[in-house]
GROMACS .gro file of C-alpha atoms in nm:
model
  376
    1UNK     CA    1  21.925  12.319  -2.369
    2UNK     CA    2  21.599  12.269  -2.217
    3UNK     CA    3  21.449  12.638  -2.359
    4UNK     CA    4  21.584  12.510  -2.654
    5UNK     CA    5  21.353  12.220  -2.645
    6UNK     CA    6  21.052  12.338  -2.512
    7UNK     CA    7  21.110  12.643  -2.812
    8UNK     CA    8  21.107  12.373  -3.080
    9UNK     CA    9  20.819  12.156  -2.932
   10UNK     CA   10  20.590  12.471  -2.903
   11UNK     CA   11  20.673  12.548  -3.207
   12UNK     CA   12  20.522  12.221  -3.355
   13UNK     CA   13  20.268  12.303  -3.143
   14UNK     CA   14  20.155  12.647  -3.265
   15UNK     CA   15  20.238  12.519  -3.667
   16UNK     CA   16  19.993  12.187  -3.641
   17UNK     CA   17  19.721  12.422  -3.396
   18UNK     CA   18  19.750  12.676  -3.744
   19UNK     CA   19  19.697  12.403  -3.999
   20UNK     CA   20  19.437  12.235  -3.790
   21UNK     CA   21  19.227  12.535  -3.787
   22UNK     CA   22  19.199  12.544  -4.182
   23UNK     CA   23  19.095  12.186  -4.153
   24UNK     CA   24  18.837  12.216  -3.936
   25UNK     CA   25  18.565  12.280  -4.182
   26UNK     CA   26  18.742  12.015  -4.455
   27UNK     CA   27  18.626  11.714  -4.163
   28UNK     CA   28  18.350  11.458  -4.336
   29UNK     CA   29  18.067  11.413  -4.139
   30UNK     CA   30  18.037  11.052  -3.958
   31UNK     CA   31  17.822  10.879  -4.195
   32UNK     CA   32  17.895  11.040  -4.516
   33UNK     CA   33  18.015  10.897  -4.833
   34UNK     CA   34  18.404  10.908  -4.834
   35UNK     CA   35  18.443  10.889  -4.444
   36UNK     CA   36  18.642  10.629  -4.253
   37UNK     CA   37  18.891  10.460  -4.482
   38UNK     CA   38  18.754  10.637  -4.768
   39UNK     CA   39  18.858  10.988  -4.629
   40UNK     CA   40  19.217  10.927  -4.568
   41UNK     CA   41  19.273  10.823  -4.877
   42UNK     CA   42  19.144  11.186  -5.007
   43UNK     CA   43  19.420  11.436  -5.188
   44UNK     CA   44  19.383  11.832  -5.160
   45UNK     CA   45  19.523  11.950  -5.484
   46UNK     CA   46  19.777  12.223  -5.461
   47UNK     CA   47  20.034  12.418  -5.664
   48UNK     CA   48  20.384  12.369  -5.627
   49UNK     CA   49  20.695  12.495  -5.739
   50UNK     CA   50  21.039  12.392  -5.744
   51UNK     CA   51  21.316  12.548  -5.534
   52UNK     CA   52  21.547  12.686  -5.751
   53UNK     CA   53  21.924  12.742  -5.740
   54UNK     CA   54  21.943  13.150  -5.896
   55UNK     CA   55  22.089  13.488  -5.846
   56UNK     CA   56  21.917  13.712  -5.639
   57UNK     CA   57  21.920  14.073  -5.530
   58UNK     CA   58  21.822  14.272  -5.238
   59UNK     CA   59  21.729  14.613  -5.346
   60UNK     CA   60  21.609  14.973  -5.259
   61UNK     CA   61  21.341  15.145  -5.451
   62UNK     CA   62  21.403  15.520  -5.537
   63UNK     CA   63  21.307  15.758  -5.756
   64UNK     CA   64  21.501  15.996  -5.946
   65UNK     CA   65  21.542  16.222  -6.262
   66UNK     CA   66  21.726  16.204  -6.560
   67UNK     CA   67  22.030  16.433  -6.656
   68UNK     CA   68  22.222  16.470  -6.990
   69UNK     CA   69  22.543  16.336  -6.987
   70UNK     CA   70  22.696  16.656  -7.130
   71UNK     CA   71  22.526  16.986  -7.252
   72UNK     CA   72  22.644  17.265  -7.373
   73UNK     CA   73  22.469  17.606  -7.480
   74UNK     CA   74  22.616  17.693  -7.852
   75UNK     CA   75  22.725  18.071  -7.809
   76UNK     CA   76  22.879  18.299  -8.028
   77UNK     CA   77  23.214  18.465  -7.860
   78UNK     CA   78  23.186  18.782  -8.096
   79UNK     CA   79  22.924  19.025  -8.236
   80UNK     CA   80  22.894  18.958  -8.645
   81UNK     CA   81  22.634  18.838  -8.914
   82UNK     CA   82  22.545  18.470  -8.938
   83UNK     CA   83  22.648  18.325  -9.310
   84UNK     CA   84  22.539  17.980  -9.264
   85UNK     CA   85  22.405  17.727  -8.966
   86UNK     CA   86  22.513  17.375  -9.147
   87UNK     CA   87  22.331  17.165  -8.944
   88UNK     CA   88  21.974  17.036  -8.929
   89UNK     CA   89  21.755  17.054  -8.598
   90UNK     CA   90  21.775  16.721  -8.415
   91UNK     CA   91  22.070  16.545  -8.613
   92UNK     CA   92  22.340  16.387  -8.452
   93UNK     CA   93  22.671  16.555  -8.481
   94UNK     CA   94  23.030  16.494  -8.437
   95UNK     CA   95  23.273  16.625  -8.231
   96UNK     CA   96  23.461  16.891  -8.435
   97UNK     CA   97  23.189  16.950  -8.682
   98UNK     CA   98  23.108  17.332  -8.780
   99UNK     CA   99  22.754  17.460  -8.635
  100UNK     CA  100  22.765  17.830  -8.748
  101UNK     CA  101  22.984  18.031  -8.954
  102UNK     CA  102  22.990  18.427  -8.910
  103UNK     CA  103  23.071  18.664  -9.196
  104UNK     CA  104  23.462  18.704  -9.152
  105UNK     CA  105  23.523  18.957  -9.409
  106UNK     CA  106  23.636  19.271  -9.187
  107UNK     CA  107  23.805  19.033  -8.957
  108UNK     CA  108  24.030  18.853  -9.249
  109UNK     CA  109  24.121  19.238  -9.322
  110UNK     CA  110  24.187  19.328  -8.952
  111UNK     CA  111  24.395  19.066  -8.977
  112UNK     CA  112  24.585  19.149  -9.308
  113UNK     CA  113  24.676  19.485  -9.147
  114UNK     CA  114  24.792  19.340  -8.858
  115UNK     CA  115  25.012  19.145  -9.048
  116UNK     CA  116  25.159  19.375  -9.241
  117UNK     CA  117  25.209  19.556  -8.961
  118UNK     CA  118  25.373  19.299  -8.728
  119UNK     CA  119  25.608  19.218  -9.040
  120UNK     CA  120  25.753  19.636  -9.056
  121UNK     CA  121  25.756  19.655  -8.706
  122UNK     CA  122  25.965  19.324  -8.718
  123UNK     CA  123  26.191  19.465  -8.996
  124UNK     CA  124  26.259  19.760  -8.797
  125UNK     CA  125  26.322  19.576  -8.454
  126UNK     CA  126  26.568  19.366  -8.637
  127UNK     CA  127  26.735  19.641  -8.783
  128UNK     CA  128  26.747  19.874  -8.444
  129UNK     CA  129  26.876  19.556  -8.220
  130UNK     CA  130  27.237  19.547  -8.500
  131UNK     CA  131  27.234  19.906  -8.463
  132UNK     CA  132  27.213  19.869  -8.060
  133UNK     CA  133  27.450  19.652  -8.038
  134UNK     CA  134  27.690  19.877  -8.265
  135UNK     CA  135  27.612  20.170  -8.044
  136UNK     CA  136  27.486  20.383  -8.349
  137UNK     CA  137  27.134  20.425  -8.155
  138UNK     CA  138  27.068  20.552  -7.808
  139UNK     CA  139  26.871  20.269  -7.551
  140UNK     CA  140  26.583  20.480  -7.597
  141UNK     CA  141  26.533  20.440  -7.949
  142UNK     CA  142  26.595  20.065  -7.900
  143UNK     CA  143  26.361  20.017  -7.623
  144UNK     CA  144  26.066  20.152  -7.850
  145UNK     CA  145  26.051  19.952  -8.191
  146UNK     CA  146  26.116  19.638  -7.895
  147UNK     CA  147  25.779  19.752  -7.763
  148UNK     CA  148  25.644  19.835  -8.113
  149UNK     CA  149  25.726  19.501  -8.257
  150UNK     CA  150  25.590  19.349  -7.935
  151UNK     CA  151  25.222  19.546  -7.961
  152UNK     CA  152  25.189  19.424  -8.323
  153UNK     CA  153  25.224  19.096  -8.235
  154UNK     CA  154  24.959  19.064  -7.982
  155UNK     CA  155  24.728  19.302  -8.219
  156UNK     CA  156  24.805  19.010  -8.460
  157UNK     CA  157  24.730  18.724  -8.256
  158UNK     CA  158  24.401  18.884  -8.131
  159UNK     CA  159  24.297  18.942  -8.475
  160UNK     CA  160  24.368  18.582  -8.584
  161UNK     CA  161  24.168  18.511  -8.246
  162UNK     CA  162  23.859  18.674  -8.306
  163UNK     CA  163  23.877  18.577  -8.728
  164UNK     CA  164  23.935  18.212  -8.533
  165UNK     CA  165  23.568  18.269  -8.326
  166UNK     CA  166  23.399  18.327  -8.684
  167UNK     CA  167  23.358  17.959  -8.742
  168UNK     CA  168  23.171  17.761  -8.415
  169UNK     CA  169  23.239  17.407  -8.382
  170UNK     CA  170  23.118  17.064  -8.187
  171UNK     CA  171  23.283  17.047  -7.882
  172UNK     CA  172  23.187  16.696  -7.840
  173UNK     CA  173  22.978  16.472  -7.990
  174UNK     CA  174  22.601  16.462  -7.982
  175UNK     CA  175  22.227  16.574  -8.024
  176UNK     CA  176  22.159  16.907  -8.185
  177UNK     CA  177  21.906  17.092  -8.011
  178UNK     CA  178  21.648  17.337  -8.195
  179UNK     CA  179  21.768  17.640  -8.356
  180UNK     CA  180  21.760  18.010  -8.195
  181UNK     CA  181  21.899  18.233  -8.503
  182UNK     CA  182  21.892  18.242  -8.879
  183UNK     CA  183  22.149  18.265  -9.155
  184UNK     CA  184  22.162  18.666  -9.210
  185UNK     CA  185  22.091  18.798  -8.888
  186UNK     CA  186  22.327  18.991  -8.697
  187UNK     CA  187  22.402  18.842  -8.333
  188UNK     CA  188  22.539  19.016  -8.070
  189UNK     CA  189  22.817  18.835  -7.813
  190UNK     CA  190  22.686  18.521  -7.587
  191UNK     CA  191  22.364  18.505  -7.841
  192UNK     CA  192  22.233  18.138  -7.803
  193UNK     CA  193  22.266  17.960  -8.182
  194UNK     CA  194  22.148  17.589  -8.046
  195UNK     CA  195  22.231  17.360  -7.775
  196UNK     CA  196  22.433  16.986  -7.812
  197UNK     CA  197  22.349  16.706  -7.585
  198UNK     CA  198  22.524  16.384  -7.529
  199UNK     CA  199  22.249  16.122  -7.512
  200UNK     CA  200  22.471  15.809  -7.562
  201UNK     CA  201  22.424  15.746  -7.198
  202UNK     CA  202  22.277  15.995  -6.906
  203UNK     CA  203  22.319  16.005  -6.529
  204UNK     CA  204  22.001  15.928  -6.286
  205UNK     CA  205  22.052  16.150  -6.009
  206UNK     CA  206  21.856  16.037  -5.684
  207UNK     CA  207  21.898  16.040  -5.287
  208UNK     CA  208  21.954  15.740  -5.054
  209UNK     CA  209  21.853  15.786  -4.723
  210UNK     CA  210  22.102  15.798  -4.420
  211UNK     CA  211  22.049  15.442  -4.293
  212UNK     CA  212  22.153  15.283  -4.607
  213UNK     CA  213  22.512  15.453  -4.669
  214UNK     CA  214  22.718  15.194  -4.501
  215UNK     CA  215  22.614  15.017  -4.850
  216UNK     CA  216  22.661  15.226  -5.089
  217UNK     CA  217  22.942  15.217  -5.358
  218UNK     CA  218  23.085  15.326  -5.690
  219UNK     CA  219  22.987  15.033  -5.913
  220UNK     CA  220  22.675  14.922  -5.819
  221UNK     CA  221  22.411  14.817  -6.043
  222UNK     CA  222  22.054  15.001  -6.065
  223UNK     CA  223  21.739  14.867  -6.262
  224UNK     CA  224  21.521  15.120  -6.377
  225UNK     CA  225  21.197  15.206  -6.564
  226UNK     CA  226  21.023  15.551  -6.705
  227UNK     CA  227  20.658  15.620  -6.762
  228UNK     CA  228  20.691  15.671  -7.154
  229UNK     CA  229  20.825  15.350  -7.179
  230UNK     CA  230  20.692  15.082  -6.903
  231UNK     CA  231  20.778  14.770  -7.055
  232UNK     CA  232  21.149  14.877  -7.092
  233UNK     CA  233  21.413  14.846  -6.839
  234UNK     CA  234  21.722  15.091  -6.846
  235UNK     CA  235  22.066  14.968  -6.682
  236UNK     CA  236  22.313  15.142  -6.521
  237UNK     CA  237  22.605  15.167  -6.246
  238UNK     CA  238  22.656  15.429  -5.966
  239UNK     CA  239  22.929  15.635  -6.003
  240UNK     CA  240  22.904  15.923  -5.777
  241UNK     CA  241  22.803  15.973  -5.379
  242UNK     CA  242  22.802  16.269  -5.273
  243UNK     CA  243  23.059  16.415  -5.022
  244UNK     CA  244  22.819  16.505  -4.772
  245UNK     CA  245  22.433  16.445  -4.683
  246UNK     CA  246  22.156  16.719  -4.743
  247UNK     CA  247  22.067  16.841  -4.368
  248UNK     CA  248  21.700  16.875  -4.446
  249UNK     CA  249  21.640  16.527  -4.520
  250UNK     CA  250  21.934  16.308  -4.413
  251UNK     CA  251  22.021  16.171  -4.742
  252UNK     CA  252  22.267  16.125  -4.982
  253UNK     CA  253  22.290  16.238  -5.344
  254UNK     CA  254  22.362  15.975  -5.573
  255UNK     CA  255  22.428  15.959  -5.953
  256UNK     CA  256  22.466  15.648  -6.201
  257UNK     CA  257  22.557  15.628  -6.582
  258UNK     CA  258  22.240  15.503  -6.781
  259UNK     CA  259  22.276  15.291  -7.091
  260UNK     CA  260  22.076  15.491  -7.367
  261UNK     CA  261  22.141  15.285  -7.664
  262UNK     CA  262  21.824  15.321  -7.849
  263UNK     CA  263  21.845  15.724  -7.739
  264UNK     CA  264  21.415  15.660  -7.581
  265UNK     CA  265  21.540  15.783  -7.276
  266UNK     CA  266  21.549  16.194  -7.258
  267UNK     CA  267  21.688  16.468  -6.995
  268UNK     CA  268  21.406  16.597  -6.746
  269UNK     CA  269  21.262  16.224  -6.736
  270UNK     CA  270  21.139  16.095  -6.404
  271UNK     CA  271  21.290  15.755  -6.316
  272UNK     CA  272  21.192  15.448  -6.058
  273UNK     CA  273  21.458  15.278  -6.032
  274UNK     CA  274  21.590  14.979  -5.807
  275UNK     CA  275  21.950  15.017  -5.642
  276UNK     CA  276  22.133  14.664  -5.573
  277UNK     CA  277  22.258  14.657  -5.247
  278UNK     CA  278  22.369  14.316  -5.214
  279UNK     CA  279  22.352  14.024  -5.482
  280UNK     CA  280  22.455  13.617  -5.413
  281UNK     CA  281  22.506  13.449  -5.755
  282UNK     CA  282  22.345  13.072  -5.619
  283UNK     CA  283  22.096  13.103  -5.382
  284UNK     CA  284  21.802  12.889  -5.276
  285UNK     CA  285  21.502  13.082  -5.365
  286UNK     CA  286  21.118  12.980  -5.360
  287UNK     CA  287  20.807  13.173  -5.399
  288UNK     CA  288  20.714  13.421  -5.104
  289UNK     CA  289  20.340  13.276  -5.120
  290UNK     CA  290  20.510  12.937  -4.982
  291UNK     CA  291  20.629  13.087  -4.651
  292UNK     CA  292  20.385  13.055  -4.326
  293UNK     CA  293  20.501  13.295  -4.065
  294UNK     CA  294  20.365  13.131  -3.687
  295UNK     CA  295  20.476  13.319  -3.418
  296UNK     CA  296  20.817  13.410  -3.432
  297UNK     CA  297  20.891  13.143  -3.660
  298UNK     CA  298  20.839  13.041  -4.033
  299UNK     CA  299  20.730  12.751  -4.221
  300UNK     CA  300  20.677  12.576  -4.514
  301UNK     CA  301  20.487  12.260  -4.707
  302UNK     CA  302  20.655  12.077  -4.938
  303UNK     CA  303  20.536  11.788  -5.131
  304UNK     CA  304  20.725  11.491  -4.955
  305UNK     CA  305  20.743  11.112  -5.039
  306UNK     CA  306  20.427  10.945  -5.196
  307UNK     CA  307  20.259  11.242  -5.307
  308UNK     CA  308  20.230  11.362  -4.906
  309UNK     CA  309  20.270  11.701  -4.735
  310UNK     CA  310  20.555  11.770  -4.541
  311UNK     CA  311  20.612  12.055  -4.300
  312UNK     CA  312  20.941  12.231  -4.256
  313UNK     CA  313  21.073  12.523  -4.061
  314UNK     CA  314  21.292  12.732  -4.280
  315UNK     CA  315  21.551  13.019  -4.218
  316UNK     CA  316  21.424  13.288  -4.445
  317UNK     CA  317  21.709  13.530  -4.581
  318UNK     CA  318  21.705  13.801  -4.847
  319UNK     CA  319  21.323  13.878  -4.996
  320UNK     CA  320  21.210  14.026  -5.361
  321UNK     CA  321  20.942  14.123  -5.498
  322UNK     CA  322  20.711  13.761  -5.482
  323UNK     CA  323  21.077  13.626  -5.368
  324UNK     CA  324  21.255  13.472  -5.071
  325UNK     CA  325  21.589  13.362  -5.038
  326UNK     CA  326  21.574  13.028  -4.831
  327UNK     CA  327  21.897  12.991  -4.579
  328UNK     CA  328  21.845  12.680  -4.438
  329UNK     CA  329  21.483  12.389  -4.463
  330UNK     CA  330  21.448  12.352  -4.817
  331UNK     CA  331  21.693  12.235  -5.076
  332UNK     CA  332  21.724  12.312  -5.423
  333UNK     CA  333  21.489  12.071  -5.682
  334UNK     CA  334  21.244  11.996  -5.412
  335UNK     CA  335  20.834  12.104  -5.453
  336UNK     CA  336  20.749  12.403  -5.248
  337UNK     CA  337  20.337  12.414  -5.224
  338UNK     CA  338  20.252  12.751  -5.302
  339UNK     CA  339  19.878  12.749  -5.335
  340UNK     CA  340  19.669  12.504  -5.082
  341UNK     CA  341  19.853  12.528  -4.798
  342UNK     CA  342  19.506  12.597  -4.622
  343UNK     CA  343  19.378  12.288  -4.721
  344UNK     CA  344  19.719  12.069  -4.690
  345UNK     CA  345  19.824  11.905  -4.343
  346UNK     CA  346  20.135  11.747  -4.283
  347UNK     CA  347  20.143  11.374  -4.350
  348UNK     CA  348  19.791  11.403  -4.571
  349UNK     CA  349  19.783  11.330  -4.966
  350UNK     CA  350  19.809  11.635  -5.262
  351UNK     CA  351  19.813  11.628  -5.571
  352UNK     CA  352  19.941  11.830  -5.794
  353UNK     CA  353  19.724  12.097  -5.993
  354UNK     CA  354  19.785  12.120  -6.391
  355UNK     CA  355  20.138  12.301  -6.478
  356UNK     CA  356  19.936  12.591  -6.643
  357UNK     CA  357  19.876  12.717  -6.256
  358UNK     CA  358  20.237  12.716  -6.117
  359UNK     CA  359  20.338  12.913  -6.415
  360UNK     CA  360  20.262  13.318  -6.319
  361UNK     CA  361  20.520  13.171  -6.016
  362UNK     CA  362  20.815  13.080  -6.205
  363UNK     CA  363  20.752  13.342  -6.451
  364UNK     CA  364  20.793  13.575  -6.155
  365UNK     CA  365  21.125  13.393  -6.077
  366UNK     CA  366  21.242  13.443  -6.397
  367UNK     CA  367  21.160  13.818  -6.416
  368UNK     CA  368  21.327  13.879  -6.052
  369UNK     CA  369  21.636  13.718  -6.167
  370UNK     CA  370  21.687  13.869  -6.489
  371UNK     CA  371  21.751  14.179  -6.291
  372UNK     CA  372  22.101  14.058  -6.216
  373UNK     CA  373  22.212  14.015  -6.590
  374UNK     CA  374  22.309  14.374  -6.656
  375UNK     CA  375  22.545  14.376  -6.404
  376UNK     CA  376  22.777  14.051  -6.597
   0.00000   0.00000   0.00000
């Protein structure tokens, strides 16, 4: 109890020996206009802010890159002449819809002929199985239109196969890439025609270092800008953590679905991004100007009864960019001084500088919290 005491009285000590020491140089000289009765009566203006009741978010910066949701390479599965590529470069295509047809011409005939063939070998299967069974043909004879019958059918179905790889189709919707070939030219098998992509959303792919894991989880909500388009921010949600950490650098690799609504945001890109580790929905947050670390401890100035400074010791919790979550000291609606607190001594008169200067600090507030909106 007593360390306690003596803790909390040096305290006071060490916060009024730091405010006197901006003061110093604000003492009137004996003599001079405004001294004596005059001089206590003088008010340092400052800027103050409200404490504010508001999400906030303690988060890790990263950086990452951009992948396509899906891609696929458009390949032809058989050697033939290209008849026609309906599809323009860059439109937006369905899943389903045809990208290339080849000329199918020998392989509709292959296929005729294999027909026709399947149907007599059928005919004479049919026949030899009654005659089997009526012991009027040896097993032999039997066994062979079987196998006949059965080696036209898969000539058949490989024919329909390969008349089937003639016409190349969407296999999900998407972005068509540039094209590779042109209508007439022969292709040989696994010739690139075009690529699709899936831009409706992508995946950020970064690493989280080692230390962090223990708060990590599918689900949580990243903010994050590119350098072709500062002003914008891009929302997503993790989804994947990798099974196991990269020995060379102790981290973790970590992917997230992007929103991509307006389709600005491209595969390749580099990404800063900001991971949300933890969020409270109603916390007490102030400026991070406000705060007065001394010693061990922290402080802050508010603007008390009758227009007069008043110093309090705060618990300081969760910090943002320009942001601090206050735990315990300060309650919500009251004015945190922000600007002055040089100037400002506990128990001495401020007044409050036009509204115009607190603004680029709840303007701030506003930004940090808006953060927390894509995740609702």
């Amino acid at each position: 109890m007593a360390n306690t005491v003596m803790n909390s009285q040096m305290f006071c000590i060490l916060m009024l020996a730091a405010l006197s020491v901006g003061l110093a140089g604000c003492k009137p000289k004996q003599g001079a206009a405004g001294g004596g009765a005059g001089g206590a009566a003088f008010a340092v203006q400052v800027v103050a802010v409200e404490a504010r009741r508001e999400p906030i978010i303690e988060s890790l910066s990263l950086v990452g890159s951009l992948l396509a949701n899906e891609i696929v390479e458009v390949k032809s599965e058989i050697e033939g002449m290209i008849v026609s590529l309906p599809f323009a470069e860059g439109q937006r295509v369905e899943k389903g819809d045809l990208l290339a047809q080849l000329d199918d011409s020998t392989l509709a005939a292959a296929v005729a002929e294999a027909e026709a063939n399947f149907k007599l070998t059928q005919i004479t299967y049919d026949r030899n199985k009654e005659l089997f069974t009526g012991k009027l043909i040896s097993q032999q004879e039997y066994d062979q239109s079987q196998a006949m019958f059965a080696a036209s059918r898969a000539t058949l179905e490989r024919h329909k196969s390969e008349l089937k790889h003639t016409k190349i189709f969407a296999s999900f919707s998407g972005i068509v890439g540039g094209r590779q070939v042109s209508p007439g030219q022969v292709i040989s098998k696994n010739t690139t025609i075009t690529w699709v992509v899936d831009l409706d959303r992508l995946k950020a792919e970064f690493s989280v270092p080692e230390r962090f894991l223990g708060q990590l989880h599918a689900g949580q909500k990243i903010d994050m800008a590119v350098a072709a388009y500062p002003a914008d921010k891009f929302l997503g949600e993790v989804y994947f953590i990798g099974p196991q950490l990269d020995p060379s650098t102790r981290t973790a690799l970590v992917r997230a679905y992007v929103k991509n609504d307006e389709l600005k945001l491209k595969p390749g890109m580099f990404a800063n991004l900001d991971l949300a580790l933890r969020v409270k929905d109603d916390a007490v947050v102030i400026p991070e100007p406000a705060l007065m670390p001394i010693g061990d401890r922290v402080a802050i100035l508010i603007v008390g009864k009758d227009q007069t400074a008043e110093l309090r010791p705060v618990k300081v919790g969760m910090r943002t960019t320009g942001m601090a979550e206050i735990l315990s000291g300060v309650n919500s609606g009251e004015l945190v001084i922000v600007e002055g607190t040089q100037k400002a001594r506990p128990g001495g008169k401020v007044k409050l500088a036009p509204a115009e200067a607190a603004k680029p600090y709840t303007q701030q507030a506003k930004t940090e919290t808006k953060a927390e909106k894509f995740g609702n």
